[in-house]
Amino acid sequence: MPLSPSDSARGLPAAGQLLERHEDVAELADRIRDDGVMGLDTEFVSERTYQPQLALLQVSTRDEIYLIDPLAELIQEAPDQPIWDLMADPSVRTIVHSLDHEAQFCLQRTGKTPGDLFDVQLAAAFSGHYYPIAYDKLVGRELRRGVGPSQSRTNWLQRPLTSAQCRYAAEDVRWLIRLHDRFL
């Protein structure tokens, strides 16, 4: 069962639901398309490579958090493709923090630029925060919430993912929609 964005504030486990099958991600994409909004972040490895290697997608809705494994061996079709199609769809708002890599992955996977994109880091800068403000600092200052310890230098290509990696990944999208709503 997916976790709600408020679960970590109540002390519940915060790892999100791991999706490894294209069908499950397509079903999630249909629900997001109906709602019209999603938070999105990616984990990737770019050391020693010309192009970043996508290792994980994190998606939040207003009520749930999902982790999508683009490296899952269980699938024949890319499990993450429905999310990139959503990001290119102008009828779905995609909320990110620092859009660089997400926009690049969207263009690579769909041949299209992102549709309706909202970057909370840019919105924060226009609202008086210094630029570039880190996600954990922005969440702390705007929402008075803490974000767990960093796993940004972990090996995101290793499988299985650790519980610490999953918790960190979920935290990276937990507050995106709330930040978006705050800056509107």
GROMACS .gro file of C-alpha atoms in nm:
model
  184
    1MET     CA    1   0.000   0.000   0.000
    2PRO     CA    2   0.140   0.342  -0.090
    3LEU     CA    3   0.222   0.583   0.190
    4SER     CA    4   0.054   0.917   0.226
    5PRO     CA    5   0.269   1.232   0.219
    6SER     CA    6   0.186   1.293   0.585
    7ASP     CA    7   0.296   0.947   0.704
    8SER     CA    8   0.653   1.045   0.790
    9ALA     CA    9   0.522   1.337   0.994
   10ARG     CA   10   0.328   1.082   1.202
   11GLY     CA   11   0.634   0.862   1.244
   12LEU     CA   12   0.522   0.583   1.009
   13PRO     CA   13   0.764   0.411   0.773
   14ALA     CA   14   0.832   0.633   0.476
   15ALA     CA   15   0.959   0.412   0.195
   16GLY     CA   16   0.675   0.441  -0.059
   17GLN     CA   17   0.550   0.158  -0.279
   18LEU     CA   18   0.801   0.011  -0.522
   19LEU     CA   19   0.664  -0.043  -0.874
   20GLU     CA   20   0.858  -0.266  -1.111
   21ARG     CA   21   0.597  -0.360  -1.374
   22HIS     CA   22   0.495  -0.148  -1.671
   23GLU     CA   23   0.128  -0.235  -1.608
   24ASP     CA   24   0.140  -0.101  -1.251
   25VAL     CA   25   0.305   0.223  -1.364
   26ALA     CA   26   0.053   0.262  -1.647
   27GLU     CA   27  -0.232   0.224  -1.394
   28LEU     CA   28  -0.069   0.487  -1.171
   29ALA     CA   29  -0.027   0.717  -1.473
   30ASP     CA   30  -0.400   0.689  -1.549
   31ARG     CA   31  -0.485   0.793  -1.192
   32ILE     CA   32  -0.240   1.085  -1.209
   33ARG     CA   33  -0.383   1.197  -1.544
   34ASP     CA   34  -0.729   1.209  -1.384
   35ASP     CA   35  -0.594   1.417  -1.091
   36GLY     CA   36  -0.382   1.642  -1.314
   37VAL     CA   37  -0.077   1.676  -1.088
   38MET     CA   38   0.229   1.480  -0.976
   39GLY     CA   39   0.553   1.541  -0.794
   40LEU     CA   40   0.858   1.389  -0.963
   41ASP     CA   41   1.221   1.332  -0.879
   42THR     CA   42   1.488   1.099  -1.011
   43GLU     CA   43   1.794   0.927  -0.875
   44PHE     CA   44   2.073   0.863  -1.120
   45VAL     CA   45   2.443   0.796  -1.141
   46SER     CA   46   2.654   1.032  -1.350
   47GLU     CA   47   3.003   0.961  -1.224
   48ARG     CA   48   3.224   0.808  -1.494
   49THR     CA   49   2.953   0.833  -1.762
   50TYR     CA   50   2.885   1.078  -2.043
   51GLN     CA   51   2.509   1.062  -1.987
   52PRO     CA   52   2.347   1.014  -1.646
   53GLN     CA   53   2.219   0.661  -1.586
   54LEU     CA   54   1.862   0.669  -1.456
   55ALA     CA   55   1.831   0.445  -1.150
   56LEU     CA   56   1.499   0.537  -0.984
   57LEU     CA   57   1.193   0.757  -1.031
   58GLN     CA   58   1.000   0.889  -0.734
   59VAL     CA   59   0.642   1.003  -0.788
   60SER     CA   60   0.404   1.166  -0.543
   61THR     CA   61   0.035   1.233  -0.576
   62ARG     CA   62  -0.163   1.436  -0.325
   63ASP     CA   63  -0.210   1.118  -0.120
   64GLU     CA   64   0.056   0.863  -0.213
   65ILE     CA   65   0.423   0.804  -0.288
   66TYR     CA   66   0.560   0.557  -0.539
   67LEU     CA   67   0.912   0.449  -0.631
   68ILE     CA   68   0.950   0.324  -0.988
   69ASP     CA   69   1.240   0.100  -1.075
   70PRO     CA   70   1.347   0.152  -1.438
   71LEU     CA   71   1.606  -0.125  -1.395
   72ALA     CA   72   1.362  -0.399  -1.292
   73GLU     CA   73   1.439  -0.729  -1.458
   74LEU     CA   74   1.077  -0.840  -1.440
   75ILE     CA   75   0.965  -0.626  -1.729
   76GLN     CA   76   0.991  -0.643  -2.105
   77GLU     CA   77   0.872  -0.288  -2.165
   78ALA     CA   78   1.028   0.014  -1.992
   79PRO     CA   79   0.833   0.046  -1.666
   80ASP     CA   80   0.893   0.419  -1.640
   81GLN     CA   81   0.766   0.523  -1.987
   82PRO     CA   82   0.412   0.618  -1.871
   83ILE     CA   83   0.559   0.872  -1.626
   84TRP     CA   84   0.768   1.040  -1.896
   85ASP     CA   85   0.460   1.052  -2.120
   86LEU     CA   86   0.275   1.227  -1.836
   87MET     CA   87   0.556   1.478  -1.794
   88ALA     CA   88   0.528   1.567  -2.163
   89ASP     CA   89   0.147   1.601  -2.136
   90PRO     CA   90   0.045   1.968  -2.100
   91SER     CA   91  -0.274   1.867  -1.916
   92VAL     CA   92  -0.073   1.725  -1.622
   93ARG     CA   93   0.129   1.955  -1.398
   94THR     CA   94   0.464   1.802  -1.304
   95ILE     CA   95   0.624   1.948  -0.991
   96VAL     CA   96   0.999   1.914  -0.947
   97HIS     CA   97   1.285   2.060  -0.747
   98SER     CA   98   1.563   2.158  -0.988
   99LEU     CA   99   1.436   2.035  -1.322
  100ASP     CA  100   1.763   1.978  -1.511
  101HIS     CA  101   1.783   1.600  -1.524
  102GLU     CA  102   1.410   1.531  -1.521
  103ALA     CA  103   1.363   1.752  -1.828
  104GLN     CA  104   1.657   1.581  -1.999
  105PHE     CA  105   1.519   1.232  -1.927
  106CYS     CA  106   1.173   1.338  -2.052
  107LEU     CA  107   1.318   1.463  -2.380
  108GLN     CA  108   1.529   1.150  -2.426
  109ARG     CA  109   1.240   0.913  -2.359
  110THR     CA  110   0.956   1.091  -2.537
  111GLY     CA  111   1.121   1.319  -2.790
  112LYS     CA  112   0.915   1.600  -2.633
  113THR     CA  113   0.988   1.877  -2.389
  114PRO     CA  114   0.799   1.876  -2.058
  115GLY     CA  115   0.442   2.004  -2.077
  116ASP     CA  116   0.319   2.187  -1.766
  117LEU     CA  117   0.624   2.204  -1.541
  118PHE     CA  118   0.656   2.378  -1.203
  119ASP     CA  119   0.997   2.398  -1.036
  120VAL     CA  120   0.967   2.472  -0.662
  121GLN     CA  121   1.333   2.579  -0.650
  122LEU     CA  122   1.268   2.853  -0.907
  123ALA     CA  123   0.941   2.950  -0.737
  124ALA     CA  124   1.130   2.981  -0.408
  125ALA     CA  125   1.386   3.211  -0.571
  126PHE     CA  126   1.109   3.436  -0.703
  127SER     CA  127   0.961   3.437  -0.351
  128GLY     CA  128   1.277   3.569  -0.188
  129HIS     CA  129   1.478   3.254  -0.108
  130TYR     CA  130   1.838   3.235  -0.222
  131TYR     CA  131   1.908   3.037  -0.537
  132PRO     CA  132   1.975   2.752  -0.559
  133ILE     CA  133   1.812   2.645  -0.234
  134ALA     CA  134   1.842   2.279  -0.138
  135TYR     CA  135   1.520   2.078  -0.111
  136ASP     CA  136   1.566   1.999   0.261
  137LYS     CA  137   1.626   2.368   0.342
  138LEU     CA  138   1.321   2.472   0.141
  139VAL     CA  139   1.097   2.216   0.312
  140GLY     CA  140   1.227   2.327   0.652
  141ARG     CA  141   1.178   2.698   0.588
  142GLU     CA  142   0.843   2.684   0.409
  143LEU     CA  143   0.671   2.386   0.572
  144ARG     CA  144   0.858   2.352   0.904
  145ARG     CA  145   0.925   1.986   0.828
  146GLY     CA  146   1.243   1.787   0.841
  147VAL     CA  147   1.378   1.571   0.562
  148GLY     CA  148   1.568   1.256   0.655
  149PRO     CA  149   1.942   1.199   0.620
  150SER     CA  150   2.091   1.217   0.273
  151GLN     CA  151   2.156   0.917   0.054
  152SER     CA  152   2.255   1.129  -0.244
  153ARG     CA  153   2.600   0.967  -0.271
  154THR     CA  154   2.474   0.612  -0.243
  155ASN     CA  155   2.495   0.357  -0.525
  156TRP     CA  156   2.152   0.394  -0.683
  157LEU     CA  157   2.227   0.123  -0.939
  158GLN     CA  158   2.262  -0.152  -0.677
  159ARG     CA  159   1.969  -0.389  -0.628
  160PRO     CA  160   1.791  -0.451  -0.409
  161LEU     CA  161   1.757  -0.096  -0.283
  162THR     CA  162   1.808  -0.059   0.091
  163SER     CA  163   1.532   0.064   0.322
  164ALA     CA  164   1.741   0.379   0.384
  165GLN     CA  165   1.754   0.446   0.009
  166CYS     CA  166   1.379   0.396  -0.024
  167ARG     CA  167   1.304   0.627   0.270
  168TYR     CA  168   1.533   0.895   0.128
  169ALA     CA  169   1.378   0.859  -0.219
  170ALA     CA  170   1.027   0.896  -0.077
  171GLU     CA  171   1.129   1.206   0.121
  172ASP     CA  172   1.255   1.364  -0.201
  173VAL     CA  173   0.899   1.389  -0.336
  174ARG     CA  174   0.692   1.388  -0.017
  175TRP     CA  175   0.651   1.767   0.005
  176LEU     CA  176   0.666   1.876  -0.361
  177ILE     CA  177   0.291   1.922  -0.408
  178ARG     CA  178   0.257   2.104  -0.074
  179LEU     CA  179   0.541   2.339  -0.174
  180HIS     CA  180   0.376   2.397  -0.511
  181ASP     CA  181   0.046   2.486  -0.343
  182ARG     CA  182   0.226   2.721  -0.104
  183PHE     CA  183   0.393   2.916  -0.385
  184LEU     CA  184   0.077   2.961  -0.593
   0.00000   0.00000   0.00000
